[in-house]
Amino acid sequence: PAKPQKHISSDVNTYTISIPKLKIADALVTISGDDLDDTLVHYGGTGLPGQYGSGVIFGHSTLPQFYSPTNYKSIFSLLPTLKIGDDIFVTFDGVDYRYTIYEMVVKDPTDLSVLAQQFDDSYLSLVTCVPPGTTWKRLHVIAKLNTL
């Protein structure tokens, strides 16, 4: 998004995310990062994993035939195949968290509502371009924290 992210100062600057259904294992997420070619990016100023708030992670997508669960240029290409009820696992500061998808919505690239904070629980939103290989719209995969 064009809205500038906050660069937060924290002892933890990276964490990992796994999505078993997509064969993504321990993908690196950089907090307040700016290079989606090297890692996924946790948008600075949004909720951190396990804390109250709504964390937002951005990642690239490309045509599905080029998908690789270890290539950050294509890592989110299969996000549209996820379903409500699928799990996302996060390891943040040595603690494992399980988030369960409860909503998937497509929005315009100018819609920044995904950055709004909701503090009644811990949420995680994964955002990528759709259809894969285009920049026309954004898919928001929204999950809520569960207990392991």
Coordinates of N, CA, C and O in Angstrom, one line a residue:
P1 N 0.8 -1.2 0.0 CA 0.0 0.0 0.0 C 0.9 1.3 0.0 O 2.0 1.2 0.4
A2 N 0.3 2.3 -0.5 CA 1.0 3.6 -0.5 C 1.1 4.2 0.9 O 1.9 5.1 1.1
K3 N 0.3 3.8 1.8 CA 0.3 4.3 3.2 C 1.6 3.9 3.8 O 2.0 2.7 3.8
P4 N 2.5 4.8 4.3 CA 3.8 4.4 4.8 C 3.6 3.6 6.1 O 2.8 3.9 7.0
Q5 N 4.4 2.5 6.2 CA 4.3 1.7 7.4 C 5.2 2.2 8.5 O 6.2 3.0 8.2
K6 N 4.9 1.9 9.7 CA 5.7 2.3 10.8 C 6.8 1.3 11.0 O 6.7 0.1 10.8
H7 N 8.0 1.8 11.2 CA 9.2 1.0 11.5 C 9.2 0.8 13.0 O 9.6 1.8 13.7
I8 N 8.9 -0.3 13.5 CA 8.8 -0.6 14.9 C 10.2 -1.1 15.4 O 10.9 -1.8 14.7
S9 N 10.5 -0.7 16.6 CA 11.7 -1.1 17.2 C 11.4 -2.3 18.2 O 10.6 -2.1 19.1
S10 N 12.0 -3.4 17.9 CA 11.6 -4.6 18.7 C 12.8 -5.5 18.7 O 13.7 -5.5 17.9
D11 N 12.9 -6.4 19.8 CA 14.0 -7.3 19.9 C 13.8 -8.4 18.8 O 14.8 -9.0 18.5
V12 N 12.6 -8.6 18.3 CA 12.4 -9.6 17.3 C 12.1 -8.9 16.0 O 11.1 -8.1 15.9
N13 N 12.9 -9.1 15.0 CA 12.7 -8.5 13.7 C 12.1 -9.4 12.6 O 11.7 -9.0 11.6
T14 N 12.2 -10.7 12.9 CA 11.7 -11.7 11.9 C 11.0 -12.8 12.7 O 11.2 -13.0 13.9
Y15 N 10.2 -13.5 11.9 CA 9.6 -14.8 12.5 C 9.2 -15.6 11.3 O 9.6 -15.3 10.1
T16 N 8.7 -16.8 11.6 CA 8.4 -17.7 10.5 C 6.9 -18.0 10.4 O 6.2 -18.0 11.4
I17 N 6.4 -18.4 9.2 CA 5.1 -18.8 9.0 C 5.1 -20.1 8.2 O 5.9 -20.3 7.3
S18 N 4.1 -21.0 8.5 CA 4.0 -22.3 7.8 C 2.5 -22.5 7.4 O 1.6 -22.2 8.2
I19 N 2.3 -22.9 6.2 CA 0.9 -23.2 5.7 C 1.0 -24.6 5.1 O 1.3 -24.8 3.9
P20 N 0.7 -25.6 5.9 CA 0.9 -27.0 5.5 C 0.2 -27.3 4.2 O 0.7 -28.0 3.3
K21 N -1.0 -26.8 4.0 CA -1.8 -27.1 2.8 C -1.1 -26.7 1.5 O -1.3 -27.3 0.5
L22 N -0.3 -25.6 1.6 CA 0.4 -25.1 0.5 C 1.9 -25.6 0.5 O 2.7 -25.1 -0.4
K23 N 2.3 -26.4 1.4 CA 3.6 -26.9 1.5 C 4.6 -25.8 1.9 O 5.8 -26.0 1.6
I24 N 4.2 -24.7 2.5 CA 5.0 -23.6 2.9 C 5.5 -24.0 4.3 O 4.6 -24.2 5.2
A25 N 6.8 -24.1 4.5 CA 7.3 -24.5 5.8 C 8.4 -23.4 6.3 O 9.4 -23.2 5.6
D26 N 8.1 -22.8 7.4 CA 9.1 -21.9 8.0 C 9.5 -20.8 7.0 O 10.7 -20.4 7.0
A27 N 8.6 -20.2 6.3 CA 8.9 -19.0 5.5 C 9.2 -17.8 6.3 O 8.6 -17.6 7.3
L28 N 10.3 -17.1 6.0 CA 10.7 -16.0 6.8 C 9.8 -14.8 6.5 O 9.5 -14.4 5.4
V29 N 9.4 -14.1 7.6 CA 8.7 -12.9 7.6 C 9.5 -11.8 8.3 O 9.9 -12.0 9.4
T30 N 9.7 -10.7 7.6 CA 10.4 -9.5 8.2 C 9.4 -8.5 8.6 O 8.6 -8.0 7.8
I31 N 9.6 -8.1 9.9 CA 8.7 -7.0 10.4 C 9.2 -5.7 9.9 O 10.4 -5.3 9.9
S32 N 8.3 -4.9 9.3 CA 8.6 -3.6 8.7 C 9.6 -3.7 7.5 O 10.3 -2.8 7.2
G33 N 9.6 -4.9 6.9 CA 10.5 -5.1 5.7 C 10.0 -4.3 4.5 O 8.9 -3.8 4.5
D34 N 10.8 -4.3 3.5 CA 10.4 -3.6 2.2 C 10.8 -4.4 1.0 O 10.6 -3.8 -0.1
D35 N 11.3 -5.6 1.1 CA 11.7 -6.3 -0.1 C 11.0 -7.7 -0.2 O 11.4 -8.6 0.5
L36 N 9.9 -7.7 -0.9 CA 9.1 -9.0 -1.0 C 9.8 -10.1 -1.9 O 9.3 -11.2 -2.0
D37 N 10.9 -9.7 -2.5 CA 11.7 -10.8 -3.2 C 12.5 -11.7 -2.3 O 12.9 -12.8 -2.7
D38 N 12.8 -11.2 -1.1 CA 13.6 -11.9 -0.2 C 12.9 -12.6 1.0 O 13.4 -13.5 1.6
T39 N 11.8 -12.0 1.4 CA 11.0 -12.5 2.5 C 9.5 -12.1 2.3 O 9.2 -11.3 1.5
L40 N 8.7 -12.6 3.2 CA 7.3 -12.1 3.3 C 7.5 -10.8 4.2 O 8.5 -10.7 4.9
V41 N 6.6 -9.9 4.1 CA 6.7 -8.7 4.9 C 5.5 -8.5 5.8 O 4.3 -8.5 5.3
H42 N 5.8 -8.3 7.1 CA 4.8 -8.0 8.1 C 4.7 -6.5 8.1 O 5.7 -5.8 8.4
Y43 N 3.6 -5.9 7.8 CA 3.4 -4.5 7.7 C 3.6 -3.8 9.0 O 2.9 -4.1 10.0
G44 N 4.6 -2.9 9.1 CA 4.9 -2.3 10.4 C 3.8 -1.5 11.0 O 3.1 -0.8 10.3
G45 N 3.6 -1.7 12.3 CA 2.5 -1.0 13.0 C 1.2 -1.8 13.1 O 0.3 -1.4 13.8
T46 N 1.2 -3.0 12.5 CA 0.1 -3.9 12.6 C 0.4 -4.9 13.7 O 1.6 -5.1 14.1
G47 N -0.6 -5.6 14.3 CA -0.4 -6.5 15.4 C 0.6 -7.6 15.2 O 0.7 -8.1 14.1
L48 N 1.3 -7.9 16.2 CA 2.3 -8.9 16.2 C 1.7 -10.3 16.6 O 0.7 -10.3 17.3
P49 N 2.2 -11.4 16.1 CA 1.6 -12.7 16.4 C 1.5 -12.9 17.9 O 2.4 -12.6 18.7
G50 N 0.3 -13.4 18.2 CA 0.0 -13.8 19.6 C -0.4 -12.6 20.5 O -0.9 -12.8 21.6
Q51 N -0.4 -11.4 19.9 CA -0.8 -10.2 20.7 C -2.2 -9.8 20.1 O -2.6 -10.1 19.0
Y52 N -2.9 -9.0 21.0 CA -4.1 -8.4 20.5 C -3.9 -7.5 19.3 O -2.9 -6.7 19.4
G53 N -4.6 -7.6 18.3 CA -4.5 -6.7 17.1 C -4.5 -7.6 15.9 O -4.7 -8.8 15.9
S54 N -4.3 -6.9 14.7 CA -4.4 -7.6 13.4 C -3.1 -7.4 12.7 O -2.8 -6.4 12.2
G55 N -2.4 -8.5 12.6 CA -1.1 -8.5 11.9 C -1.4 -8.7 10.4 O -2.3 -9.4 10.0
V56 N -0.6 -8.0 9.6 CA -0.8 -8.1 8.1 C 0.5 -8.5 7.4 O 1.5 -7.9 7.6
I57 N 0.4 -9.6 6.7 CA 1.6 -10.1 6.0 C 1.4 -10.0 4.5 O 0.4 -10.5 4.0
F58 N 2.3 -9.4 3.7 CA 2.2 -9.3 2.3 C 3.2 -10.3 1.6 O 4.3 -10.5 2.2
G59 N 2.8 -10.8 0.5 CA 3.7 -11.7 -0.3 C 3.3 -11.7 -1.7 O 2.2 -11.4 -2.1
H60 N 4.3 -12.1 -2.5 CA 4.1 -12.1 -4.0 C 3.3 -13.3 -4.5 O 3.3 -14.4 -3.8
S61 N 2.7 -13.1 -5.6 CA 2.1 -14.3 -6.3 C 2.4 -14.1 -7.8 O 2.7 -13.0 -8.3
T62 N 2.4 -15.2 -8.5 CA 2.6 -15.2 -9.9 C 1.8 -16.3 -10.5 O 0.9 -16.9 -9.8
L63 N 1.9 -16.6 -11.8 CA 1.1 -17.6 -12.3 C 1.3 -18.9 -11.6 O 2.4 -19.3 -11.2
P64 N 0.2 -19.7 -11.3 CA 0.3 -20.9 -10.4 C 1.3 -21.9 -10.9 O 1.9 -22.6 -10.1
Q65 N 1.6 -22.0 -12.2 CA 2.5 -23.0 -12.7 C 3.9 -22.7 -12.3 O 4.8 -23.5 -12.4
F66 N 4.2 -21.5 -11.9 CA 5.5 -21.1 -11.4 C 5.6 -21.1 -9.9 O 6.7 -20.7 -9.3
Y67 N 4.6 -21.6 -9.2 CA 4.6 -21.7 -7.7 C 5.7 -22.5 -7.2 O 6.0 -23.6 -7.7
S68 N 6.3 -22.0 -6.1 CA 7.3 -22.7 -5.3 C 7.1 -22.2 -3.9 O 7.1 -21.0 -3.6
P69 N 7.0 -23.2 -3.0 CA 6.8 -22.8 -1.6 C 8.1 -22.2 -0.9 O 8.0 -21.8 0.2
T70 N 9.2 -22.2 -1.6 CA 10.4 -21.7 -1.1 C 10.9 -20.4 -1.9 O 11.9 -19.8 -1.5
N71 N 10.2 -20.0 -2.9 CA 10.5 -18.9 -3.7 C 9.6 -17.7 -3.3 O 8.4 -17.7 -3.6
Y72 N 10.2 -16.7 -2.7 CA 9.4 -15.5 -2.2 C 8.8 -14.7 -3.4 O 7.8 -14.0 -3.1
K73 N 9.2 -14.9 -4.6 CA 8.6 -14.2 -5.7 C 7.3 -14.9 -6.2 O 6.5 -14.4 -6.9
S74 N 7.0 -16.1 -5.6 CA 5.8 -16.8 -6.0 C 5.1 -17.5 -4.8 O 4.1 -18.2 -5.0
I75 N 5.6 -17.3 -3.6 CA 5.2 -18.0 -2.5 C 3.7 -18.0 -2.2 O 3.1 -18.9 -1.6
F76 N 3.0 -16.9 -2.5 CA 1.6 -16.7 -2.2 C 0.7 -17.0 -3.4 O -0.5 -16.8 -3.4
S77 N 1.2 -17.6 -4.5 CA 0.5 -17.9 -5.7 C -0.7 -18.8 -5.5 O -1.7 -18.6 -6.2
L78 N -0.6 -19.7 -4.6 CA -1.7 -20.6 -4.3 C -2.6 -20.2 -3.2 O -3.5 -21.0 -2.8
L79 N -2.5 -19.1 -2.6 CA -3.4 -18.6 -1.5 C -4.8 -18.7 -1.9 O -5.6 -19.1 -1.0
P80 N -5.2 -18.4 -3.1 CA -6.7 -18.6 -3.5 C -7.2 -20.0 -3.3 O -8.4 -20.2 -3.3
T81 N -6.4 -21.0 -3.2 CA -6.8 -22.4 -3.0 C -7.1 -22.7 -1.6 O -7.7 -23.8 -1.3
L82 N -6.8 -21.8 -0.7 CA -7.1 -22.1 0.8 C -8.6 -22.0 1.0 O -9.3 -21.4 0.2
K83 N -9.0 -22.6 2.1 CA -10.4 -22.6 2.4 C -10.6 -22.2 3.9 O -9.7 -22.3 4.7
I84 N -11.8 -21.7 4.2 CA -12.1 -21.4 5.5 C -12.0 -22.7 6.4 O -12.4 -23.7 6.0
G85 N -11.3 -22.5 7.5 CA -11.0 -23.7 8.4 C -9.6 -24.2 8.3 O -9.1 -24.9 9.1
D86 N -8.9 -23.8 7.2 CA -7.5 -24.2 7.1 C -6.6 -23.4 8.1 O -7.0 -22.3 8.6
D87 N -5.5 -24.1 8.4 CA -4.6 -23.5 9.5 C -3.4 -22.8 8.9 O -2.8 -23.3 7.9
I88 N -2.9 -21.8 9.6 CA -1.7 -21.1 9.4 C -0.9 -21.2 10.7 O -1.4 -20.9 11.8
F89 N 0.4 -21.6 10.6 CA 1.2 -21.7 11.9 C 2.3 -20.6 11.8 O 2.9 -20.4 10.8
V90 N 2.5 -20.0 13.0 CA 3.5 -18.9 13.1 C 4.3 -19.3 14.3 O 3.9 -19.7 15.4
T91 N 5.6 -19.1 14.1 CA 6.6 -19.1 15.3 C 7.2 -17.8 15.4 O 7.9 -17.3 14.6
F92 N 6.8 -17.1 16.6 CA 7.3 -15.8 16.9 C 7.9 -15.7 18.2 O 7.3 -16.1 19.2
D93 N 9.2 -15.3 18.3 CA 9.9 -15.2 19.5 C 9.9 -16.5 20.3 O 9.8 -16.5 21.5
G94 N 10.1 -17.6 19.6 CA 10.2 -18.9 20.2 C 8.8 -19.6 20.6 O 8.8 -20.6 21.2
V95 N 7.7 -18.9 20.3 CA 6.4 -19.4 20.7 C 5.6 -19.8 19.4 O 5.6 -19.0 18.4
D96 N 5.0 -21.0 19.4 CA 4.2 -21.4 18.3 C 2.7 -21.0 18.4 O 2.1 -21.2 19.5
Y97 N 2.2 -20.5 17.3 CA 0.8 -20.1 17.3 C 0.1 -20.7 16.1 O 0.7 -20.9 15.1
R98 N -1.2 -21.1 16.3 CA -2.0 -21.6 15.2 C -3.2 -20.6 15.0 O -3.9 -20.3 15.9
Y99 N -3.3 -20.2 13.7 CA -4.4 -19.3 13.3 C -5.3 -20.2 12.4 O -4.7 -20.9 11.6
T100 N -6.6 -19.9 12.4 CA -7.5 -20.6 11.6 C -8.2 -19.6 10.7 O -8.7 -18.6 11.2
I101 N -8.2 -19.9 9.4 CA -8.8 -19.0 8.4 C -10.4 -19.0 8.6 O -11.0 -20.0 8.7
Y102 N -10.9 -17.8 8.7 CA -12.4 -17.6 8.8 C -13.0 -16.7 7.8 O -14.2 -16.7 7.6
E103 N -12.2 -16.1 7.0 CA -12.7 -15.2 5.9 C -11.7 -15.1 4.8 O -10.5 -15.0 5.1
M104 N -12.2 -15.0 3.6 CA -11.4 -14.7 2.4 C -12.2 -13.8 1.5 O -13.3 -14.0 1.2
V105 N -11.5 -12.6 1.2 CA -12.2 -11.6 0.5 C -11.3 -10.9 -0.5 O -10.1 -10.8 -0.2
V106 N -11.8 -10.6 -1.6 CA -11.0 -9.9 -2.7 C -11.4 -8.4 -2.7 O -12.6 -8.1 -2.6
K107 N -10.4 -7.5 -2.7 CA -10.7 -6.1 -2.6 C -9.8 -5.4 -3.6 O -8.9 -5.9 -4.2
D108 N -10.1 -4.1 -3.8 CA -9.3 -3.3 -4.7 C -8.0 -3.0 -4.1 O -7.9 -2.9 -2.9
P109 N -7.0 -2.7 -4.9 CA -5.6 -2.4 -4.3 C -5.6 -1.2 -3.5 O -4.8 -1.0 -2.6
T110 N -6.5 -0.3 -3.7 CA -6.6 1.0 -3.0 C -7.3 0.9 -1.6 O -7.3 1.8 -0.8
D111 N -7.9 -0.3 -1.4 CA -8.7 -0.5 -0.1 C -7.7 -0.9 1.0 O -7.1 -2.0 0.9
L112 N -7.5 0.0 1.9 CA -6.5 -0.3 3.0 C -7.2 -0.7 4.3 O -6.5 -0.7 5.3
S113 N -8.4 -1.2 4.2 CA -9.1 -1.6 5.4 C -8.4 -2.8 6.1 O -8.6 -3.0 7.3
V114 N -7.6 -3.5 5.4 CA -6.9 -4.7 6.0 C -5.9 -4.2 7.1 O -5.5 -4.9 8.0
L115 N -5.5 -2.9 7.0 CA -4.6 -2.4 8.0 C -5.2 -1.9 9.3 O -4.6 -1.6 10.3
A116 N -6.6 -1.8 9.3 CA -7.3 -1.4 10.5 C -7.1 -2.5 11.6 O -7.1 -3.7 11.3
Q117 N -6.9 -2.0 12.8 CA -6.7 -2.8 13.9 C -8.0 -3.2 14.7 O -8.8 -2.4 14.8
Q118 N -8.0 -4.5 15.1 CA -9.2 -5.0 15.8 C -8.5 -5.6 17.1 O -7.7 -6.5 16.9
F119 N -8.9 -5.1 18.3 CA -8.1 -5.5 19.5 C -8.9 -6.5 20.4 O -8.5 -6.7 21.5
D120 N -9.9 -7.2 19.9 CA -10.6 -8.1 20.8 C -10.0 -9.5 20.8 O -10.3 -10.3 21.6
D121 N -9.0 -9.7 19.9 CA -8.3 -11.0 19.8 C -7.1 -10.8 18.9 O -6.7 -9.7 18.6
S122 N -6.4 -11.9 18.6 CA -5.2 -11.8 17.7 C -5.6 -12.4 16.3 O -6.1 -13.5 16.2
Y123 N -5.4 -11.5 15.3 CA -5.8 -11.8 13.9 C -4.5 -11.8 13.1 O -3.6 -11.1 13.4
L124 N -4.6 -12.5 11.9 CA -3.6 -12.5 10.9 C -4.2 -12.4 9.6 O -5.1 -13.2 9.3
S125 N -3.7 -11.5 8.7 CA -4.2 -11.3 7.4 C -3.1 -11.5 6.4 O -2.0 -10.9 6.6
L126 N -3.2 -12.4 5.5 CA -2.3 -12.6 4.4 C -2.8 -11.9 3.2 O -4.0 -12.1 2.8
V127 N -2.0 -11.2 2.5 CA -2.4 -10.4 1.4 C -1.5 -10.6 0.2 O -0.3 -10.6 0.3
T128 N -2.2 -10.9 -1.0 CA -1.4 -11.0 -2.2 C -2.3 -10.5 -3.4 O -3.5 -10.3 -3.3
C129 N -1.7 -10.4 -4.6 CA -2.4 -10.0 -5.8 C -3.2 -11.2 -6.4 O -2.7 -12.3 -6.4
V130 N -4.4 -10.9 -6.9 CA -5.2 -11.8 -7.6 C -5.8 -11.2 -8.8 O -6.0 -10.0 -8.8
P131 N -6.1 -11.9 -9.8 CA -5.7 -13.3 -10.0 C -4.2 -13.4 -10.1 O -3.5 -12.4 -10.4
P132 N -3.6 -14.6 -9.6 CA -2.2 -14.7 -9.6 C -1.6 -14.4 -10.9 O -2.1 -14.7 -12.0
G133 N -0.5 -13.6 -10.9 CA 0.2 -13.2 -12.1 C -0.3 -11.8 -12.6 O 0.2 -11.3 -13.6
T134 N -1.3 -11.2 -11.9 CA -1.7 -9.8 -12.2 C -1.6 -9.0 -10.9 O -1.3 -9.5 -9.9
T135 N -1.9 -7.7 -11.1 CA -2.0 -6.8 -9.9 C -3.4 -6.1 -9.8 O -3.5 -5.1 -9.2
W136 N -4.4 -6.7 -10.4 CA -5.7 -6.2 -10.5 C -6.4 -6.0 -9.1 O -7.0 -5.0 -8.9
K137 N -6.4 -7.0 -8.3 CA -7.1 -7.0 -7.1 C -6.2 -7.6 -6.0 O -5.1 -8.1 -6.2
R138 N -6.6 -7.5 -4.7 CA -5.9 -8.1 -3.6 C -6.8 -9.1 -2.8 O -7.9 -8.8 -2.5
L139 N -6.2 -10.3 -2.6 CA -6.9 -11.3 -1.8 C -6.4 -11.1 -0.4 O -5.2 -11.0 -0.1
H140 N -7.4 -11.0 0.5 CA -7.1 -11.0 2.0 C -7.6 -12.3 2.6 O -8.8 -12.6 2.6
V141 N -6.7 -13.0 3.1 CA -7.0 -14.3 3.8 C -6.9 -14.0 5.3 O -5.8 -13.6 5.8
I142 N -8.0 -14.0 6.0 CA -8.1 -13.5 7.4 C -8.2 -14.7 8.3 O -9.1 -15.5 8.2
A143 N -7.4 -14.8 9.3 CA -7.4 -15.9 10.3 C -7.4 -15.3 11.7 O -6.9 -14.2 12.0
K144 N -7.8 -16.2 12.6 CA -7.9 -15.8 14.1 C -7.2 -16.9 14.9 O -7.1 -18.0 14.5
L145 N -6.5 -16.4 15.9 CA -5.7 -17.2 16.8 C -6.5 -18.3 17.5 O -7.6 -18.1 18.0
N146 N -5.9 -19.5 17.4 CA -6.5 -20.7 18.2 C -5.4 -21.1 19.2 O -4.3 -20.7 19.1
T147 N -5.7 -22.0 20.1 CA -4.7 -22.6 21.0 C -4.2 -23.9 20.4 O -4.9 -24.6 19.7
L148 N -2.9 -24.1 20.6 CA -2.3 -25.4 20.0 C -2.7 -26.5 20.9 O -3.0 -26.5 22.1

